[in-house]
Short mmCIF file of C-alpha atoms in Angstrom, two decimals:
data_model
loop_
_atom_site.label_atom_id
_atom_site.label_comp_id
_atom_site.label_asym_id
_atom_site.label_seq_id
_atom_site.Cartn_x
_atom_site.Cartn_y
_atom_site.Cartn_z
CA MET A 1 -9.48 -26.55 -52.25
CA SER A 2 -11.08 -24.26 -54.45
CA SER A 3 -11.47 -24.20 -58.55
CA GLY A 4 -9.12 -21.34 -58.86
CA GLY A 5 -7.13 -18.69 -56.96
CA ILE A 6 -4.65 -15.41 -56.97
CA GLN A 7 -1.62 -15.47 -55.44
CA SER A 8 -0.14 -12.46 -54.13
CA LEU A 9 3.79 -11.92 -54.74
CA PRO A 10 5.56 -8.75 -53.31
CA ARG A 11 7.22 -5.98 -55.26
CA ARG A 12 10.21 -5.12 -53.19
CA ALA A 13 11.00 -1.99 -55.28
CA THR A 14 7.66 -0.36 -55.09
CA GLY A 15 5.87 -1.83 -52.28
CA GLN A 16 2.94 -2.79 -54.28
CA THR A 17 1.40 -6.22 -55.07
CA LEU A 18 1.87 -8.32 -58.17
CA LEU A 19 -1.37 -10.42 -58.41
CA ARG A 20 -0.88 -13.86 -60.53
CA PRO A 21 -3.45 -15.80 -61.49
CA ILE A 22 -3.16 -19.49 -60.45
CA ILE A 23 -5.47 -22.30 -61.79
CA TRP A 24 -6.24 -25.36 -60.68
CA VAL A 25 -9.06 -28.28 -60.29
CA SER A 26 -9.89 -29.58 -56.93
CA MET A 27 -10.05 -33.17 -56.90
CA ASN A 28 -14.26 -32.91 -56.13
CA ASP A 29 -14.33 -30.85 -59.34
CA SER A 30 -15.42 -33.07 -62.30
CA SER A 31 -16.47 -30.25 -64.53
CA LYS A 32 -12.93 -29.58 -65.86
CA ILE A 33 -9.80 -31.42 -67.15
CA SER A 34 -6.83 -29.99 -65.47
CA PRO A 35 -3.35 -29.98 -66.14
CA SER A 36 -2.20 -29.74 -62.74
CA PRO A 37 0.92 -31.50 -62.14
CA SER A 38 -0.50 -33.11 -59.07
CA GLY A 39 -3.55 -34.75 -61.14
CA LYS A 40 -3.66 -37.97 -63.02
CA VAL A 41 -2.61 -37.66 -66.75
CA TRP A 42 -5.05 -40.66 -68.12
CA PRO A 43 -8.07 -38.66 -68.74
CA GLN A 44 -5.88 -36.57 -71.06
CA TRP A 45 -4.90 -39.58 -72.94
CA ILE A 46 -8.22 -40.75 -73.19
CA ALA A 47 -9.73 -37.58 -74.65
CA SER A 48 -6.53 -37.60 -76.93
CA LEU A 49 -6.82 -40.75 -78.07
CA ILE A 50 -10.81 -39.87 -78.85
CA ILE A 51 -9.27 -36.78 -81.08
CA HIS A 52 -6.95 -39.26 -82.55
CA ILE A 53 -10.43 -40.88 -84.42
CA LEU A 54 -10.77 -37.13 -86.18
CA SER A 55 -7.29 -37.36 -87.29
CA LEU A 56 -8.08 -40.76 -89.07
CA LEU A 57 -11.21 -39.10 -90.64
CA VAL A 58 -8.78 -36.19 -91.71
CA GLY A 59 -6.68 -38.68 -93.30
CA LEU A 60 -9.62 -40.74 -94.60
CA VAL A 61 -10.65 -37.55 -96.48
CA SER A 62 -7.11 -37.27 -98.35
CA GLY A 63 -6.79 -41.00 -98.87
CA TRP A 64 -10.42 -41.39 -100.55
CA THR A 65 -9.18 -39.28 -103.57
CA SER A 66 -6.72 -41.40 -105.33
CA PRO A 67 -8.92 -44.85 -105.40
CA PHE A 68 -12.09 -43.22 -105.99
CA LEU A 69 -11.57 -40.98 -108.80
CA ALA A 70 -9.94 -43.64 -110.61
CA LYS A 71 -13.22 -45.60 -110.11
CA LEU A 72 -15.39 -42.74 -111.08
CA THR A 73 -13.79 -42.10 -114.01
CA LYS A 74 -13.54 -46.03 -115.13
CA GLY A 75 -17.28 -46.02 -114.33
CA THR A 76 -16.75 -49.26 -112.09
CA GLU A 77 -18.98 -47.01 -109.57
CA THR A 78 -22.74 -46.47 -109.87
CA LEU A 79 -21.93 -42.64 -111.30
CA MET A 80 -19.40 -42.03 -113.77
CA ILE A 81 -17.52 -38.71 -114.27
CA THR A 82 -15.32 -36.88 -116.64
CA GLU A 83 -11.80 -35.90 -116.46
CA ASP A 84 -12.96 -32.12 -115.83
CA GLU A 85 -15.23 -33.39 -112.97
CA ALA A 86 -12.27 -35.06 -111.50
CA SER A 87 -10.03 -32.22 -111.18
CA TRP A 88 -13.05 -30.02 -109.73
CA ILE A 89 -13.58 -33.04 -107.11
CA ALA A 90 -9.94 -33.14 -106.13
CA SER A 91 -9.48 -29.30 -106.19
CA LEU A 92 -12.74 -28.21 -104.18
CA PHE A 93 -11.56 -29.82 -101.09
CA SER A 94 -8.92 -27.50 -100.93
CA ILE A 95 -11.34 -23.89 -101.58
CA THR A 96 -13.19 -24.56 -98.20
CA ARG A 97 -10.23 -25.17 -95.93
CA THR A 98 -9.33 -21.91 -95.06
CA VAL A 99 -13.05 -20.96 -94.28
CA GLY A 100 -13.29 -23.56 -91.85
CA ALA A 101 -10.23 -22.56 -90.27
CA ILE A 102 -11.80 -18.82 -90.15
CA PHE A 103 -15.21 -20.67 -88.71
CA ALA A 104 -13.25 -22.33 -86.10
CA ALA A 105 -11.57 -19.44 -84.68
CA VAL A 106 -15.18 -17.69 -84.28
CA ILE A 107 -16.27 -21.00 -82.66
CA VAL A 108 -13.33 -21.31 -80.20
CA HIS A 109 -13.48 -17.39 -79.06
CA LYS A 110 -17.63 -17.75 -78.52
CA PHE A 111 -18.13 -21.23 -77.30
CA GLY A 112 -14.42 -22.43 -76.19
CA ALA A 113 -11.79 -25.12 -77.85
CA LYS A 114 -13.94 -28.33 -76.68
CA LYS A 115 -17.09 -27.19 -78.69
CA ALA A 116 -15.05 -26.15 -81.51
CA VAL A 117 -13.39 -29.67 -81.58
CA LEU A 118 -16.60 -31.49 -81.19
CA PHE A 119 -18.35 -29.61 -83.79
CA ASN A 120 -15.81 -30.93 -86.35
CA GLY A 121 -17.94 -33.92 -86.51
CA ILE A 122 -21.13 -32.17 -88.01
CA PRO A 123 -19.28 -31.27 -91.45
CA HIS A 124 -17.64 -34.73 -91.69
CA ALA A 125 -21.20 -36.49 -91.05
CA LEU A 126 -22.89 -34.25 -93.47
CA ALA A 127 -19.89 -35.13 -96.12
CA TRP A 128 -20.39 -38.86 -95.92
CA LEU A 129 -23.99 -38.54 -96.18
CA CYS A 130 -23.60 -36.83 -99.42
CA PHE A 131 -21.35 -39.65 -100.59
CA LEU A 132 -23.85 -42.36 -99.58
CA ILE A 133 -26.39 -40.18 -101.94
CA LYS A 134 -24.25 -39.47 -104.94
CA GLU A 135 -26.88 -39.52 -106.84
CA SER A 136 -25.31 -36.97 -109.01
CA VAL A 137 -21.68 -35.04 -109.36
CA PRO A 138 -22.83 -31.98 -107.46
CA TRP A 139 -23.58 -34.41 -104.35
CA ILE A 140 -19.85 -35.42 -104.68
CA TYR A 141 -18.82 -31.51 -105.22
CA THR A 142 -20.84 -30.70 -102.03
CA ALA A 143 -19.05 -33.76 -99.89
CA ARG A 144 -15.72 -32.33 -100.85
CA LEU A 145 -16.65 -29.09 -99.95
CA LEU A 146 -18.00 -30.24 -96.41
CA SER A 147 -14.72 -31.99 -96.35
CA GLY A 148 -12.31 -29.30 -96.61
CA PHE A 149 -14.10 -27.22 -94.58
CA ALA A 150 -14.25 -30.11 -91.66
CA VAL A 151 -10.60 -30.24 -92.03
CA GLY A 152 -9.80 -26.53 -91.66
CA MET A 153 -11.70 -26.40 -88.58
CA TYR A 154 -9.67 -29.49 -87.40
CA TYR A 155 -6.14 -27.92 -87.66
CA SER A 156 -7.43 -24.74 -86.00
CA THR A 157 -9.28 -26.19 -83.00
CA PHE A 158 -7.62 -29.68 -81.94
CA PRO A 159 -3.97 -28.08 -80.97
CA LEU A 160 -5.85 -25.19 -78.86
CA TYR A 161 -7.85 -27.86 -76.59
CA VAL A 162 -4.97 -30.28 -76.28
CA GLY A 163 -2.65 -27.28 -75.13
CA GLU A 164 -5.34 -26.16 -72.42
CA ILE A 165 -5.88 -29.72 -70.79
CA ALA A 166 -2.45 -31.34 -71.10
CA ASP A 167 0.12 -31.56 -68.78
CA PRO A 168 3.18 -29.69 -70.29
CA LYS A 169 5.08 -32.85 -69.74
CA ILE A 170 3.02 -35.03 -71.95
CA ARG A 171 1.53 -32.23 -74.33
CA GLY A 172 3.95 -32.74 -77.03
CA THR A 173 3.67 -36.48 -76.89
CA LEU A 174 -0.42 -36.13 -77.13
CA ILE A 175 -0.17 -33.93 -80.15
CA SER A 176 2.20 -36.19 -81.70
CA VAL A 177 0.16 -39.46 -81.38
CA ILE A 178 -3.04 -37.10 -82.26
CA THR A 179 -1.47 -35.95 -85.58
CA GLN A 180 0.03 -39.45 -86.35
CA GLY A 181 -3.73 -40.44 -87.10
CA ILE A 182 -3.69 -38.28 -90.47
CA VAL A 183 -1.03 -40.56 -91.93
CA ILE A 184 -2.69 -43.76 -90.79
CA GLY A 185 -5.93 -42.42 -92.02
CA THR A 186 -4.49 -41.47 -95.49
CA LEU A 187 -2.89 -44.86 -95.82
CA LEU A 188 -6.32 -46.84 -94.86
CA GLY A 189 -8.23 -44.76 -97.09
CA ASN A 190 -6.13 -45.70 -100.14
CA LEU A 191 -6.14 -49.24 -99.03
CA ILE A 192 -9.84 -49.68 -98.02
CA GLY A 193 -10.60 -47.62 -100.86
CA ALA A 194 -9.29 -50.02 -103.65
CA TYR A 195 -11.26 -52.83 -102.26
CA VAL A 196 -14.54 -51.46 -101.20
CA SER A 197 -17.33 -49.48 -102.96
CA MET A 198 -17.77 -45.79 -102.30
CA THR A 199 -21.29 -46.55 -100.13
CA THR A 200 -19.29 -48.93 -97.54
CA PHE A 201 -16.44 -46.52 -97.28
CA ALA A 202 -18.64 -43.66 -96.20
CA LEU A 203 -20.58 -46.19 -94.03
CA ILE A 204 -17.18 -46.80 -92.43
CA SER A 205 -16.72 -43.16 -92.11
CA ILE A 206 -19.67 -42.50 -90.61
CA ALA A 207 -19.24 -44.84 -87.68
CA MET A 208 -16.19 -43.47 -87.03
CA THR A 209 -17.36 -39.89 -87.31
CA ALA A 210 -20.34 -41.21 -84.56
CA ALA A 211 -17.62 -42.75 -82.52
CA PHE A 212 -15.85 -39.75 -82.40
CA PHE A 213 -18.57 -37.53 -81.71
CA PHE A 214 -20.43 -39.40 -78.79
CA GLY A 215 -16.94 -40.43 -77.23
CA PHE A 216 -15.81 -36.64 -77.08
CA ILE A 217 -19.17 -35.00 -76.13
CA VAL A 218 -18.96 -36.32 -72.57
CA PHE A 219 -15.69 -34.61 -72.00
CA PRO A 220 -15.58 -31.32 -69.90
CA ASP A 221 -14.34 -28.07 -71.20
CA SER A 222 -10.57 -27.18 -70.40
CA PRO A 223 -9.86 -24.84 -67.30
CA HIS A 224 -9.54 -21.81 -69.92
CA TYR A 225 -13.19 -21.84 -70.54
#
């Protein structure tokens, strides 16, 4: 079986022929994940569970704010900030979300949904590295800007990839499983942040980012790219 085909459909009224593209993946074609109903769905589940890690990271970004702004304003961390600086740290996150979403659209168009999802790991990793350095408030500003950029990319990329690879029968389930990671990550961020330092929190997040990146990089592009 070839990796794609075109099926001819007769048009009775005019005698012309309609061409309808049919996309499938043969059993020996390992370069794509296929949504073919005759194929196995476990690769789609594994890919979605790895993207679930990315959702956890998005939740951690949101959950970070509450415990650590309290610690930073009270001076219990190595760096102390003012109330005005705390307000900026909380709000900068939202500024770059739109930029990230627009950038994601460009990446999807140019390189495909899979590479766009994978690219999410880069701003996440850079943001947590800035939290590790945290020698001054601008480092935290930069981290929050990068985090917002990553979150904007996340919402614009993962639904496209899952929509392209998933069997229609389980597509909704996969997206639901992935998005639940945001809620879980936010809860974990609040709980973990209350008991660990900013450095430890950043190290945990970097480890999760690496797990996502190196776990997802081995997956192929979708059949649509």
